[in-house]
mmCIF file of C-alpha atoms and ligand atoms in Angstrom:
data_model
loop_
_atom_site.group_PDB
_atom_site.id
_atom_site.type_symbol
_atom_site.label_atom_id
_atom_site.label_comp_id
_atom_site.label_asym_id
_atom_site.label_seq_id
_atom_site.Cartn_x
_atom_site.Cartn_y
_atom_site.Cartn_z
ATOM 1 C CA UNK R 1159 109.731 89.296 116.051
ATOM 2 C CA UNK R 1160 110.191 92.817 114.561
ATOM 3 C CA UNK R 1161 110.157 93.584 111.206
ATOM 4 C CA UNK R 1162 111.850 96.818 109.980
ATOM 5 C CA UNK R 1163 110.249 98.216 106.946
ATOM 6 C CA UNK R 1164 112.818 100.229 104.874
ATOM 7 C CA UNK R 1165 111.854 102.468 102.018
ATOM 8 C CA UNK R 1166 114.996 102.026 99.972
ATOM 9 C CA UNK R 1167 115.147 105.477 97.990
ATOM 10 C CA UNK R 1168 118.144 104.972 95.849
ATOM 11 C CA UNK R 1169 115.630 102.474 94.047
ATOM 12 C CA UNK R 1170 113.065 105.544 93.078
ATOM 13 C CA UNK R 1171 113.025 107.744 90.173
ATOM 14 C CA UNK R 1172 113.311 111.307 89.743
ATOM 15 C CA UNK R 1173 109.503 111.671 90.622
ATOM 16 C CA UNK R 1174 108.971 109.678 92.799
ATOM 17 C CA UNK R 1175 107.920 106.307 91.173
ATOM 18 C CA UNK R 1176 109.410 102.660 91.079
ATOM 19 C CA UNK R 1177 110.510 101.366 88.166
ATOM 20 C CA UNK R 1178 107.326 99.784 87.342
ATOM 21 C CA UNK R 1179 105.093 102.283 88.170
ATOM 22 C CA UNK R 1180 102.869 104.654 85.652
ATOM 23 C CA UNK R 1181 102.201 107.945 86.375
ATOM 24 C CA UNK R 1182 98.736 109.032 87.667
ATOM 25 C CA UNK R 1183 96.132 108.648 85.078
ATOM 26 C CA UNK R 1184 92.581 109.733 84.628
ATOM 27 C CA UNK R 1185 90.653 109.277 81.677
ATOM 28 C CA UNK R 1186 86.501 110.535 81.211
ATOM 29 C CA UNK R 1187 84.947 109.255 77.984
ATOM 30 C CA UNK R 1188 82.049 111.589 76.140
ATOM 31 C CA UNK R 1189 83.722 115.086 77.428
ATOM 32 C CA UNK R 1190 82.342 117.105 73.968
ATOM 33 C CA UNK R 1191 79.055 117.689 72.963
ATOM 34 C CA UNK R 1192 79.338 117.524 69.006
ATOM 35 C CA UNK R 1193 81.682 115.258 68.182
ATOM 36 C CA UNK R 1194 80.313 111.526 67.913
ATOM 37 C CA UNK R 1195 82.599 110.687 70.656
ATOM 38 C CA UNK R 1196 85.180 112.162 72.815
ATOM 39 C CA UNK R 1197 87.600 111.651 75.265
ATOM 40 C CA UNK R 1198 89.897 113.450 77.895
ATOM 41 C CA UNK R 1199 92.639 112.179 79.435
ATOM 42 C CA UNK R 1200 95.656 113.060 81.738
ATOM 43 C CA UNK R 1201 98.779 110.766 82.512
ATOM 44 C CA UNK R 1202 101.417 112.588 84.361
ATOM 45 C CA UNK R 1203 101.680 115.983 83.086
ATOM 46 C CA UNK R 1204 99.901 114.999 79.483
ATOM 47 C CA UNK R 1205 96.997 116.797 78.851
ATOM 48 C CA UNK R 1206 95.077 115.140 75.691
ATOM 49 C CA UNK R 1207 91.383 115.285 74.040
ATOM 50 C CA UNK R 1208 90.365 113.283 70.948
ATOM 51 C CA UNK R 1209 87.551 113.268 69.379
ATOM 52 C CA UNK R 1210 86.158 110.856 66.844
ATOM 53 C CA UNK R 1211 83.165 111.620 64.156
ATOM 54 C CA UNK R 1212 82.093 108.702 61.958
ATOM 55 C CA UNK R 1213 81.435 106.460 60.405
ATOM 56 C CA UNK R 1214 80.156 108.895 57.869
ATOM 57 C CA UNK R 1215 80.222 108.418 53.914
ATOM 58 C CA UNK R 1216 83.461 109.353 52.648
ATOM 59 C CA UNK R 1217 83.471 111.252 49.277
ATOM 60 C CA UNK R 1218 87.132 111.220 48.858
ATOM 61 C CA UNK R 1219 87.385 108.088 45.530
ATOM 62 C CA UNK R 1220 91.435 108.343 45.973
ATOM 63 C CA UNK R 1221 91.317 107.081 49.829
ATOM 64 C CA UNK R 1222 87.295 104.859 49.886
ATOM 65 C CA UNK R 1223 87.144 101.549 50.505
ATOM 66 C CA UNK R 1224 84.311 99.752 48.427
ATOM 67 C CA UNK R 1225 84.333 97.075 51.080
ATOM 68 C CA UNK R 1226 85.407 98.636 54.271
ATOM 69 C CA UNK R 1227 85.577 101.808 56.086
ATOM 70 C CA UNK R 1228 89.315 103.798 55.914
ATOM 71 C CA UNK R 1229 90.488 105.441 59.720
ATOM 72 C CA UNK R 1230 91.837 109.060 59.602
ATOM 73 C CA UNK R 1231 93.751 110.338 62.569
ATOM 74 C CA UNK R 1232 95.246 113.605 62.958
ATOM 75 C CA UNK R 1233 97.665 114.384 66.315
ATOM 76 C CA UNK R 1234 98.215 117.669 66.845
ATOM 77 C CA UNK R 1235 100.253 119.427 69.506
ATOM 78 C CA UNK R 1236 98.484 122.499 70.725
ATOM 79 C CA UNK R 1237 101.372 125.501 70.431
ATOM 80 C CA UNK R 1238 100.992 126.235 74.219
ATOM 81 C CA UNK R 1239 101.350 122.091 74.611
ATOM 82 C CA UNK R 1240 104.985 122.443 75.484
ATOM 83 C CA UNK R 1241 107.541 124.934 77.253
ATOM 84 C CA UNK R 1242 108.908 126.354 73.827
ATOM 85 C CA UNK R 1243 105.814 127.921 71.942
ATOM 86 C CA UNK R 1244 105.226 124.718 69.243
ATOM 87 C CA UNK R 1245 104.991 126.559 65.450
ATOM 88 C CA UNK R 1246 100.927 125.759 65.003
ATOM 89 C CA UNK R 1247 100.333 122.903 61.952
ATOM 90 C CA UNK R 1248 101.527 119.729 60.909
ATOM 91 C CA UNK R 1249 105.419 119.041 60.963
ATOM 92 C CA UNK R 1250 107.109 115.183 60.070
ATOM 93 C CA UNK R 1251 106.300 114.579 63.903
ATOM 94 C CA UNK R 1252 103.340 114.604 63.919
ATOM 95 C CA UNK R 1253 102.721 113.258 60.655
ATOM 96 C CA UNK R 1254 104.474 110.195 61.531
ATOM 97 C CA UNK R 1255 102.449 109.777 64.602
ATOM 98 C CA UNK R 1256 99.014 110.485 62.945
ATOM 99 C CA UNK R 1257 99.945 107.077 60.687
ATOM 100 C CA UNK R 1258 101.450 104.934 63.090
ATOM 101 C CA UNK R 1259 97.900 106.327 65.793
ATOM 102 C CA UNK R 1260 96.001 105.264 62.792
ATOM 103 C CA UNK R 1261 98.071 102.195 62.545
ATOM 104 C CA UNK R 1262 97.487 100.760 66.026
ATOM 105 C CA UNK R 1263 94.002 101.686 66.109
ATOM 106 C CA UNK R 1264 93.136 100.055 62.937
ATOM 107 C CA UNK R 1265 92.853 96.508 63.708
ATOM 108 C CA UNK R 1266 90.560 96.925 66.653
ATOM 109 C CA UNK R 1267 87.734 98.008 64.644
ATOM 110 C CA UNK R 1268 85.677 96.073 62.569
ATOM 111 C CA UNK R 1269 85.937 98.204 59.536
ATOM 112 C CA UNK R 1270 84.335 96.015 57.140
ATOM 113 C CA UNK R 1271 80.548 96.963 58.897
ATOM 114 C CA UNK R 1272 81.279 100.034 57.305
ATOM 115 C CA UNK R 1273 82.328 100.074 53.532
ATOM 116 C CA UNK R 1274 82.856 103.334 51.337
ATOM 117 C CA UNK R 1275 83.185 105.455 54.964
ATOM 118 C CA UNK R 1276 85.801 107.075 57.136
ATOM 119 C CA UNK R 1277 85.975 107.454 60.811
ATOM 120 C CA UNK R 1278 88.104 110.225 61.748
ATOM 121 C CA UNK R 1279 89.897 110.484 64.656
ATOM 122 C CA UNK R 1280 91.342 113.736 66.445
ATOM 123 C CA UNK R 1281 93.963 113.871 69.024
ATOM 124 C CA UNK R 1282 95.051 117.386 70.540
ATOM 125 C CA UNK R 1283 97.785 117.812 73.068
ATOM 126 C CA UNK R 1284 96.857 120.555 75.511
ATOM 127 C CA UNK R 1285 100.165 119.800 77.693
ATOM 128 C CA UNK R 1286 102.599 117.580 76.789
ATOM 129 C CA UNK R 1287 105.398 115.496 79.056
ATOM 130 C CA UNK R 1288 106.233 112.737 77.322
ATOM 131 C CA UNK R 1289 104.587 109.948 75.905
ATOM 132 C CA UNK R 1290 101.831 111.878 74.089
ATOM 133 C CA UNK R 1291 101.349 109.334 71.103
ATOM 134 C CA UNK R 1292 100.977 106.503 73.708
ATOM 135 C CA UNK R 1293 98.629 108.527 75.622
ATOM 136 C CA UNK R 1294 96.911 109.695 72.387
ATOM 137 C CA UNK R 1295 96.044 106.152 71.209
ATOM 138 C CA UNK R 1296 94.745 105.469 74.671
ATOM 139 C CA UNK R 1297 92.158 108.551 74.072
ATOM 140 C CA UNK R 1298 91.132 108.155 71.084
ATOM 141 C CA UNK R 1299 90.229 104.541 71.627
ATOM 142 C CA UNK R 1300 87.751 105.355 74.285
ATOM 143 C CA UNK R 1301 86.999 108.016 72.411
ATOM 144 C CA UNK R 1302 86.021 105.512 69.661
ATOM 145 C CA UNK R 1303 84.029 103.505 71.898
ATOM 146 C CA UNK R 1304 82.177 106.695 72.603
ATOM 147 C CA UNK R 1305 80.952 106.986 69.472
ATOM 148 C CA UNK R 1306 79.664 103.418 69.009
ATOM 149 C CA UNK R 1307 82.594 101.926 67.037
ATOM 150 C CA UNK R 1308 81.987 98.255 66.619
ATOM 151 C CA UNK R 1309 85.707 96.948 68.011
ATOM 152 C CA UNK R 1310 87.149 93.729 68.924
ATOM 153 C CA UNK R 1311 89.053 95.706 72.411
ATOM 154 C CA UNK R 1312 90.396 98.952 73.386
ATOM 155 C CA UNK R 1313 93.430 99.700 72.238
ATOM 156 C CA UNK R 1314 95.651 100.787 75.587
ATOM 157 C CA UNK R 1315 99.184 102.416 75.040
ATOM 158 C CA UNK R 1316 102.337 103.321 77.011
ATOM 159 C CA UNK R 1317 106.111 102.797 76.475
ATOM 160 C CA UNK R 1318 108.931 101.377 79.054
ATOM 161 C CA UNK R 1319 112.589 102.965 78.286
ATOM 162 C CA UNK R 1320 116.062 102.854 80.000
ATOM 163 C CA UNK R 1321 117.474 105.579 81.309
ATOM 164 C CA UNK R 1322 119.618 105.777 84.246
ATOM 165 C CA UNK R 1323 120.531 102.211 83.326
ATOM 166 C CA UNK R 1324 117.479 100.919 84.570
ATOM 167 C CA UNK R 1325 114.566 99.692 82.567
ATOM 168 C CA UNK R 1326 111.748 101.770 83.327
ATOM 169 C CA UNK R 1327 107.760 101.775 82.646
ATOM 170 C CA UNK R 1328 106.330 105.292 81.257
ATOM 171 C CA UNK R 1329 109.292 107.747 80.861
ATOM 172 C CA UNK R 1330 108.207 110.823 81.794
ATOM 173 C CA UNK R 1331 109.516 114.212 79.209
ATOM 174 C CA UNK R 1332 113.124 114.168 81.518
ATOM 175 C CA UNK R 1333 113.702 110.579 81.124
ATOM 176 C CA UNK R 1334 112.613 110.414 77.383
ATOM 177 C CA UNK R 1335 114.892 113.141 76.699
ATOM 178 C CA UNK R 1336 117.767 112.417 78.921
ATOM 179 C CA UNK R 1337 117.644 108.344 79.185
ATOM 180 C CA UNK R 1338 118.905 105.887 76.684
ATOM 181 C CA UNK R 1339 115.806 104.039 75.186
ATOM 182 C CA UNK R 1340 112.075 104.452 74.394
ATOM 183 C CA UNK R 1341 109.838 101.761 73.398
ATOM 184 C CA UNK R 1342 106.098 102.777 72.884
ATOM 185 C CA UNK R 1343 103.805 99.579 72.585
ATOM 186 C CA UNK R 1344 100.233 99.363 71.588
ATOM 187 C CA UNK R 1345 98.272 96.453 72.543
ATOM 188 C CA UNK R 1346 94.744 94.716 72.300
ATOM 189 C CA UNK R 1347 94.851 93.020 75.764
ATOM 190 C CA UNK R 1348 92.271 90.326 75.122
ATOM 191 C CA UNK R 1349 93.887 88.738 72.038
ATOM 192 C CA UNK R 1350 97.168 90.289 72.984
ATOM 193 C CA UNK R 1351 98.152 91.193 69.999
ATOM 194 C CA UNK R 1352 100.672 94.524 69.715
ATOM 195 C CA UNK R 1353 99.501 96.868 67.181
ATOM 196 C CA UNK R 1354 101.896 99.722 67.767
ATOM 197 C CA UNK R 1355 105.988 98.738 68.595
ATOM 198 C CA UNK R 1356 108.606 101.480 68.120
ATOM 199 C CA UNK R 1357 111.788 101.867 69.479
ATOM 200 C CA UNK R 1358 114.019 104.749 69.841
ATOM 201 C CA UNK R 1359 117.791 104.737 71.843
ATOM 202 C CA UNK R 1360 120.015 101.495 72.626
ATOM 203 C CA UNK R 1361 118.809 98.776 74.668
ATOM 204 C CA UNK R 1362 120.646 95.120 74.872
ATOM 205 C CA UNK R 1363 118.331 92.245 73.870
ATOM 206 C CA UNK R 1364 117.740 91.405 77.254
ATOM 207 C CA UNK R 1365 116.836 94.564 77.939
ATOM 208 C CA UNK R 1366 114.440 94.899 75.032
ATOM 209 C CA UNK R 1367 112.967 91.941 76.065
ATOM 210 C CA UNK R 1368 111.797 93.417 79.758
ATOM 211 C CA UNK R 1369 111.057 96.866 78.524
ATOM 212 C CA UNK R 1370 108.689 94.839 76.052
ATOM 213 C CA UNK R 1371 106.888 93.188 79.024
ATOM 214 C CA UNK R 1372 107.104 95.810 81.057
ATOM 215 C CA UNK R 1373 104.976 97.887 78.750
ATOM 216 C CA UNK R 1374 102.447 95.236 78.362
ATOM 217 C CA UNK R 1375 102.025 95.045 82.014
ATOM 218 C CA UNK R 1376 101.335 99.085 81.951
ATOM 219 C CA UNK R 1377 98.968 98.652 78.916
ATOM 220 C CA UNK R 1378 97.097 96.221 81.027
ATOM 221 C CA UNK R 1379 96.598 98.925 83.645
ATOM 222 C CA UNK R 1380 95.919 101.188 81.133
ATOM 223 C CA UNK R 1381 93.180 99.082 79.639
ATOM 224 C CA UNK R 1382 91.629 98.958 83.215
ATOM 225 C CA UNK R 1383 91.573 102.765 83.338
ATOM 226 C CA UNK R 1384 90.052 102.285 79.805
ATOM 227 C CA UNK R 1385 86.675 100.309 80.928
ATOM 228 C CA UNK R 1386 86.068 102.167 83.761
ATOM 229 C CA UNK R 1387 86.038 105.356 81.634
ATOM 230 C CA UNK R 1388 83.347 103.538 79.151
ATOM 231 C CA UNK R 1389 81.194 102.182 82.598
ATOM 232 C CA UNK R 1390 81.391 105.695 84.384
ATOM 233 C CA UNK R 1391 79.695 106.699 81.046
ATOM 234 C CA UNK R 1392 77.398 104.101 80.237
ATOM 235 C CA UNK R 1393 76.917 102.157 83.401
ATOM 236 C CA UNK R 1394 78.263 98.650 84.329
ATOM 237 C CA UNK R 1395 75.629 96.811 81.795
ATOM 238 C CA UNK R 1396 77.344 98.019 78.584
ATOM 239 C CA UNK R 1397 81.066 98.973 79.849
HETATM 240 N N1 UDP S 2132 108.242 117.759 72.858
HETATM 241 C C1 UDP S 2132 108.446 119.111 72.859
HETATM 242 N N2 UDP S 2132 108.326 119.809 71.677
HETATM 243 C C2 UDP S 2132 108.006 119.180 70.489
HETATM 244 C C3 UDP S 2132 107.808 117.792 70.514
HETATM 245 C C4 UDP S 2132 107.935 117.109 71.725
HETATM 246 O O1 UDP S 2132 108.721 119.701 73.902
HETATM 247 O O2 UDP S 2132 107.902 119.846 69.447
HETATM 248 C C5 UDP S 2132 108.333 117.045 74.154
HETATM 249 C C6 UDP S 2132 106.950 116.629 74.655
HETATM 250 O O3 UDP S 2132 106.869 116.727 76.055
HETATM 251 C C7 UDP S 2132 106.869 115.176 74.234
HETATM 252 C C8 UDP S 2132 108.321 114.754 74.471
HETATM 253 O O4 UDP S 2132 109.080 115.853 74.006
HETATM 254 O O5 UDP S 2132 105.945 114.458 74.987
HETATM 255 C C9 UDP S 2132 108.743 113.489 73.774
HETATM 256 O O6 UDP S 2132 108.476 113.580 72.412
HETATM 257 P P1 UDP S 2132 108.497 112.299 71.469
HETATM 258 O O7 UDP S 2132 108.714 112.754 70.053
HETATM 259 O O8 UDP S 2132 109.403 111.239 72.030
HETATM 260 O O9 UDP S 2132 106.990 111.767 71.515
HETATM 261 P P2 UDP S 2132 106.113 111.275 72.743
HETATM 262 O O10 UDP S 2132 107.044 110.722 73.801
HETATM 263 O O11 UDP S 2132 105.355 112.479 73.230
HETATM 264 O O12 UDP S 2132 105.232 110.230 72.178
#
C-alpha cells in the first residue's frame, strides 16, 4: 500500500505555522548580575528582559501591606522596540499592562510570607512583534522564580486570535494588527486557574470558546519552556 503524504499549504499561516502552533521560543532564567532575579526571553520576533528585586521593606505607608507583601510591575517598551521610534516613558499602554502584568502575577505568589514589603518587577521590550504583555508575564515569572519567590506555579502567558477567519494560537504583530480578535490568557497550569483574560476584536461564542482552549494548550507549552529555564539554572533537583 502507498501512502501519499501531502503538505496541504492553503492550511498554513503567513509564517509558516499551523494554526496551533507558537512561534519559536527560548527563555534563560538569571541573565543579570544585580537584580535578585532576571530573565530573557524571545518568542517570535519579541525580544524581552525582566528583572525582579525583592522582597525588600517597602517605605511607601500609602501602598504597604501590614500583613502581606504588595507586587509592582512596570512594562516598558524600549523606543528602538518597534519600527516607528516609541516616544521613551510611560503612556495608557503601558500603564494598563503594568496592572493587568501585576494582576496575573499576583496570585501565584505567596505574598503573605512577606508583610510590609514590595517585590518589584521589570519588564523591558527590546523588540517587539506582538504579544509582548503575554510574553512579558512569561519573563517575569521565571524571573520571579529567580529570585527565590515563594509561588504556588509559574505563571505562563500567550493569546489565540482570529484572523483570516481562522482561530489561531499566538498572533504574531501582522495578524494582531490585521486579524479580527485577540485574546491574551494567563494561567497557573497546576491549579488551572486563569489569572490574566482579555479580549480585543469580534469573535462568535463558539469561537471564543476554542481561542480560550487554544491558549491554554499554548500556556501549557509555555509553562514547559518555563521549568526548563529554572532546571538549566538550578539543575533538575530544584527546577
Ligand atoms: N506596537 C507598536 N508600537 C506601539 C505599541 C505596539 O508597534 O507603540 C506593536 C508591537 O509589535 C506590539 C503589537 O503592536 O507587540 C501589538 O500591541 P498590543 O497593544 O496588542 O500588545 P501586545 O500584543 O504586544 O501584548
Amino acid at each position: 500500500m502507498i501512502i501519499i503524504l501531502t503538505n496541504n499549504n492553503d492550511n498554513l499561516r503567513a509564517d509558516g505555522r499551523v494554526f496551533n502552533e507558537l512561534r519559536p521560543l527560548k527563555i534563560e532564567a538569571g541573565v543579570l548580575e544585580k537584580a535578585d532575579g532576571s530573565a530573557y526571553l524571545e518568542i517570535g520576533g519579541n525580544k524581552i528582559l525582566a528583572a525582579v528585586y525583592g522582597p525588600r521593606e517597602l517605605h511607601v505607608r500609602r501602598i504597604m501591606r501590614p500583613d502581606m507583601a504588595v507586587i509592582r510591575c512596570r512594562y516598558n517598551m524600549a523606543p528602538f522596540s518597534v519600527g516607528e521610534r516609541k516616544r521613551p516613558g510611560p503612556d495608557r499602554r503601558s500603564v494598563e499592562i503594568s496592572k493587568i502584568t501585576a494582576d496575573a502575577l499576583r496570585p501565584a505568589i505567596f505574598l503573605e510570607k512577606f508583610p510590609r514589603s514590595t517585590i518589584d518587577v521589570f519588564i523591558e521590550i527590546l523588540e517587539a512583534e506582538g504579544g509582548t504583555r503575554c510574553a512579558g508575564i512569561t519573563a517575569a515569572s521565571v524571573a520571579l522564580a529567580d529570585a527565590g519567590i515563594p509561588m504556588k506555579d509559574l505563571v505562563a502567558s500567550c493569546a489565540a486570535g482570529k484572523a483570516n477567519g481562522n482561530v489561531i494560537l499566538d498572533l504574531s504583530e501582522d495578524e494582531d494588527k490585521e486579524g479580527e480578535a485577540d485574546l491574551p490568557i494567563a494561567i497557573m497550569p497546576r491549579s488551572g486557574e486563569i489569572s490574566l483574560l482579555q479580549m480585543d476584536g469580534h469573535m462568535t461564542p463558539d469561537e471564543f470558546d476554542k481561542a480560550v482552549d487554544l491558549a491554554i494548550e499554548g500556556c501549557k507549552q509555555i509553562s514547559e519552556a518555563q521549568k526548563n529555564a529554572i532546571k538549566d539554572r538550578y539543575g533538575e533537583e530544584n527546577g
